[in-house]
Short mmCIF file of C-alpha atoms in Angstrom, two decimals:
data_model
loop_
_atom_site.label_atom_id
_atom_site.label_comp_id
_atom_site.label_asym_id
_atom_site.label_seq_id
_atom_site.Cartn_x
_atom_site.Cartn_y
_atom_site.Cartn_z
CA GLY A 1 -7.24 -18.04 -17.19
CA GLY A 2 -4.51 -15.94 -15.66
CA GLY A 3 -3.10 -15.63 -12.18
CA THR A 4 -4.57 -14.11 -9.03
CA GLU A 5 -2.49 -11.42 -7.35
CA THR A 6 -2.37 -8.88 -4.51
CA PRO A 7 -4.92 -10.30 -2.04
CA ALA A 8 -6.17 -8.06 0.77
CA ILE A 9 -8.08 -9.17 3.89
CA SER A 10 -10.21 -6.76 5.91
CA PRO A 11 -8.83 -6.23 9.44
CA HIS A 12 -12.45 -5.69 10.56
CA ASP A 13 -13.89 -8.91 9.14
CA PRO A 14 -11.63 -11.72 7.88
CA GLU A 15 -14.49 -13.03 5.75
CA VAL A 16 -14.15 -9.96 3.50
CA MET A 17 -11.34 -10.14 0.96
CA LEU A 18 -10.38 -8.48 -2.31
CA LEU A 19 -8.33 -10.10 -5.07
CA ASN A 20 -7.01 -9.06 -8.48
CA CYS A 21 -6.42 -11.12 -11.61
CA ASP A 22 -3.85 -10.30 -14.28
CA MET A 23 -6.57 -10.90 -16.91
CA SER A 24 -8.40 -7.70 -15.85
CA GLY A 25 -10.83 -9.10 -13.29
CA ALA A 26 -11.19 -7.80 -9.73
CA TYR A 27 -13.10 -9.87 -7.17
CA ARG A 28 -14.66 -9.61 -3.70
CA THR A 29 -15.74 -12.25 -1.22
CA THR A 30 -17.76 -11.78 1.97
CA ASP A 31 -17.74 -15.43 3.03
CA GLY A 32 -14.04 -16.15 3.44
CA GLY A 33 -13.42 -17.14 -0.17
CA ARG A 34 -16.17 -19.73 -0.60
CA SER A 35 -17.77 -17.56 -3.29
CA TRP A 36 -16.57 -14.52 -5.20
CA THR A 37 -18.21 -11.60 -7.04
CA LEU A 38 -16.60 -10.14 -10.16
CA PHE A 39 -16.76 -6.34 -10.29
CA HIS A 40 -18.12 -4.67 -13.40
CA TRP A 41 -15.12 -3.22 -15.24
CA ARG A 42 -16.50 0.31 -14.91
CA GLN A 43 -16.37 -0.09 -11.13
CA LEU A 44 -13.00 -1.76 -10.59
CA MET A 45 -10.68 -3.60 -12.95
CA GLY A 46 -7.94 -5.92 -11.78
CA CYS A 47 -4.55 -4.38 -11.00
CA PRO A 48 -2.00 -7.15 -10.35
CA PHE A 49 0.66 -4.65 -9.23
CA CYS A 50 -0.94 -2.97 -6.19
CA ALA A 51 -2.84 -4.51 -3.27
CA PRO A 52 -5.98 -2.80 -1.93
CA VAL A 53 -5.87 -1.30 1.58
CA PHE A 54 -8.63 -1.20 4.19
CA HIS A 55 -9.00 1.81 6.47
CA PRO A 56 -7.76 0.91 9.97
CA SER A 57 -10.85 2.18 11.83
CA ASP A 58 -13.64 2.60 9.24
CA ALA A 59 -14.71 -0.84 7.99
CA LYS A 60 -16.62 0.71 5.09
CA LEU A 61 -13.66 2.62 3.64
CA VAL A 62 -11.34 0.83 1.19
CA PHE A 63 -8.82 2.01 -1.41
CA ALA A 64 -7.58 0.14 -4.48
CA ALA A 65 -5.73 0.62 -7.76
CA HIS A 66 -7.83 0.39 -10.92
CA SER A 67 -6.72 -1.55 -14.02
CA TYR A 68 -3.21 -1.74 -15.46
CA ALA A 69 -3.12 2.07 -15.40
CA ALA A 70 -3.19 1.65 -11.61
CA THR A 71 -5.13 4.80 -10.73
CA LEU A 72 -6.69 5.30 -7.30
CA ARG A 73 -10.28 4.32 -6.52
CA ARG A 74 -12.26 4.47 -3.28
CA SER A 75 -15.10 2.41 -1.85
CA MET A 76 -17.31 3.71 0.95
CA ASP A 77 -19.38 0.55 1.36
CA GLY A 78 -16.79 -2.06 2.26
CA GLY A 79 -15.65 -2.70 -1.30
CA ALA A 80 -19.05 -3.27 -2.93
CA THR A 81 -18.90 -0.22 -5.24
CA TRP A 82 -16.05 2.03 -6.38
CA GLU A 83 -15.37 5.55 -7.63
CA PRO A 84 -12.29 7.44 -8.92
CA TYR A 85 -10.67 9.34 -6.06
CA GLY A 86 -7.73 11.57 -5.25
CA GLU A 87 -6.58 14.84 -6.78
CA GLY A 88 -2.93 15.18 -7.80
CA LEU A 89 -1.99 11.50 -7.65
CA PRO A 90 -0.56 9.93 -10.83
CA GLY A 91 -1.20 6.39 -11.96
CA ASP A 92 1.20 3.45 -12.03
CA LEU A 93 0.52 2.79 -8.34
CA ARG A 94 2.48 -0.03 -6.78
CA VAL A 95 1.97 0.29 -3.00
CA LEU A 96 -0.66 2.02 -0.85
CA ALA A 97 -0.49 2.53 2.92
CA ILE A 98 -2.52 4.24 5.65
CA ASP A 99 -0.99 5.41 8.95
CA ARG A 100 -3.17 3.64 11.52
CA HIS A 101 -2.13 6.17 14.20
CA GLN A 102 -3.16 9.08 11.95
CA PRO A 103 -5.54 7.60 9.34
CA ALA A 104 -5.76 10.91 7.47
CA VAL A 105 -2.14 10.32 6.43
CA MET A 106 -1.78 8.08 3.40
CA LEU A 107 1.21 7.06 1.28
CA ALA A 108 1.24 6.00 -2.36
CA ALA A 109 4.37 4.73 -4.11
CA HIS A 110 4.34 4.59 -7.91
CA LEU A 111 6.80 4.09 -10.74
CA ARG A 112 7.80 7.78 -10.76
CA GLY A 113 8.22 8.34 -7.05
CA LEU A 114 6.11 8.71 -3.93
CA HIS A 115 3.12 10.89 -3.02
CA PHE A 116 1.48 11.54 0.34
CA SER A 117 -1.88 12.81 1.54
CA THR A 118 -2.86 14.39 4.86
CA ASP A 119 -6.61 14.49 4.19
CA GLY A 120 -7.48 10.84 3.71
CA GLY A 121 -6.51 10.66 0.06
CA GLU A 122 -8.61 13.56 -1.21
CA THR A 123 -5.53 15.56 -2.31
CA TRP A 124 -1.95 14.42 -2.84
CA GLN A 125 1.51 16.01 -2.84
CA ALA A 126 4.78 14.72 -4.22
CA ALA A 127 7.42 13.70 -1.67
CA SER A 128 11.14 14.11 -2.27
CA GLY A 129 14.10 11.79 -1.80
CA PHE A 130 12.55 8.43 -2.72
CA SER A 131 13.74 6.55 -5.80
CA GLY A 132 13.61 3.13 -7.40
CA THR A 133 10.88 0.60 -8.07
CA PRO A 134 8.62 0.45 -4.97
CA ARG A 135 8.44 -2.72 -2.90
CA ALA A 136 6.68 -1.78 0.37
CA LEU A 137 5.50 1.06 2.63
CA LEU A 138 5.38 0.91 6.43
CA CYS A 139 3.89 3.40 8.91
CA GLN A 140 5.30 3.01 12.42
CA ARG A 141 6.34 5.09 15.44
CA ARG A 142 9.90 5.84 16.48
CA LEU A 143 10.63 3.95 19.68
CA ARG A 144 12.57 6.63 21.55
CA ASP A 145 10.16 9.55 21.18
CA GLY A 146 6.96 8.28 19.53
CA GLN A 147 7.34 10.39 16.40
CA PRO A 148 5.83 9.06 13.17
CA LEU A 149 8.36 6.88 11.35
CA TYR A 150 7.69 6.06 7.72
CA LEU A 151 9.70 3.45 5.83
CA ALA A 152 9.66 2.88 2.08
CA ALA A 153 11.56 0.08 0.35
CA SER A 154 12.48 0.07 -3.31
CA ASP A 155 14.66 -2.24 -5.33
CA SER A 156 17.63 0.03 -4.52
CA GLY A 157 17.32 0.33 -0.73
CA VAL A 158 15.28 1.40 2.29
CA PHE A 159 14.22 5.03 2.73
CA ARG A 160 13.03 6.77 5.90
CA ALA A 161 10.94 9.83 6.77
CA VAL A 162 10.47 11.04 10.36
CA GLY A 163 7.59 13.21 11.54
CA THR A 164 6.24 13.91 8.07
CA PRO A 165 6.24 11.86 4.86
CA ALA A 166 7.21 14.87 2.76
CA VAL A 167 11.00 14.31 2.75
CA TRP A 168 12.76 10.94 2.57
CA GLU A 169 16.37 9.86 3.01
CA LEU A 170 18.16 6.66 2.12
CA CYS A 171 18.91 4.86 5.38
CA SER A 172 20.03 1.48 4.09
CA GLY A 173 21.69 1.00 0.74
CA LEU A 174 22.69 -2.27 -0.89
CA PRO A 175 25.97 -3.74 -2.14
CA ALA A 176 26.60 -3.61 -5.85
CA GLY A 177 24.65 -6.22 -7.75
CA ARG A 178 22.01 -6.67 -5.03
CA SER A 179 18.40 -5.49 -4.99
CA ILE A 180 15.42 -5.77 -2.64
CA LEU A 181 12.84 -8.20 -4.00
CA ALA A 182 10.35 -7.95 -1.11
CA PHE A 183 10.12 -6.06 2.18
CA ALA A 184 7.84 -6.35 5.23
CA GLY A 185 7.72 -5.35 8.86
CA GLY A 186 5.70 -5.10 12.03
CA TYR A 187 5.43 -2.92 15.12
CA ASP A 188 4.38 -4.00 18.61
CA ALA A 189 3.44 -0.76 20.38
CA PRO A 190 2.89 -2.15 23.91
CA ARG A 191 6.26 -3.90 23.89
CA GLN A 192 7.95 -1.15 21.85
CA LEU A 193 9.44 -3.65 19.43
CA SER A 194 9.87 -3.37 15.68
CA TRP A 195 10.75 -6.03 13.13
CA LEU A 196 11.86 -5.55 9.53
CA TYR A 197 12.39 -8.25 6.91
CA ALA A 198 14.01 -7.89 3.49
CA TRP A 199 14.37 -10.45 0.72
CA ILE A 200 17.58 -9.61 -1.13
CA SER A 201 18.66 -10.88 -4.52
CA VAL A 202 21.80 -12.97 -4.90
CA PRO A 203 24.35 -11.71 -7.46
CA VAL A 204 24.49 -13.80 -10.59
CA ALA A 205 27.78 -15.73 -10.83
CA GLN A 206 30.08 -14.39 -13.51
#
């Protein structure tokens, strides 16, 4: 029973996918979903709040949130086995992201704020300026000068950090009674184009 949540597909091999269940199970497939393996709970328990992330260049390296406590775990064999990872990062993870241009830079948004790592997730530091319930994290490049551009959406608005993910500022607030329900985006480097999409709540009629 229960629902399946937060699917993640490997960018290196679309046959490899990870999936969480809200009844504590976490699953992996290596044949495009035709069959699934349930992880032993000591390895990885299902976290329906936070999707796993695959490293952009190392097919063997994967990160995921463990159980309802949503603490960070790492796999170094493509998601087959897992271990606790990351010093200084609290639980309650909601969104993980890796900067594909600088893979040593990682972002982790949780219910108490946002942390960042510059050593591939080994150690973490708290960022400032971000608030709200996390919805999404994006790692892009600023079009005019190529500087790192980090975007973080929460229910209360969109935040931005330029150059470093240490300090964030609100760049797009919302009218009263509105909130961001979902947020996504993409970046086309050769064409220097960026797209952002936000799903905004509709105020309840009085």
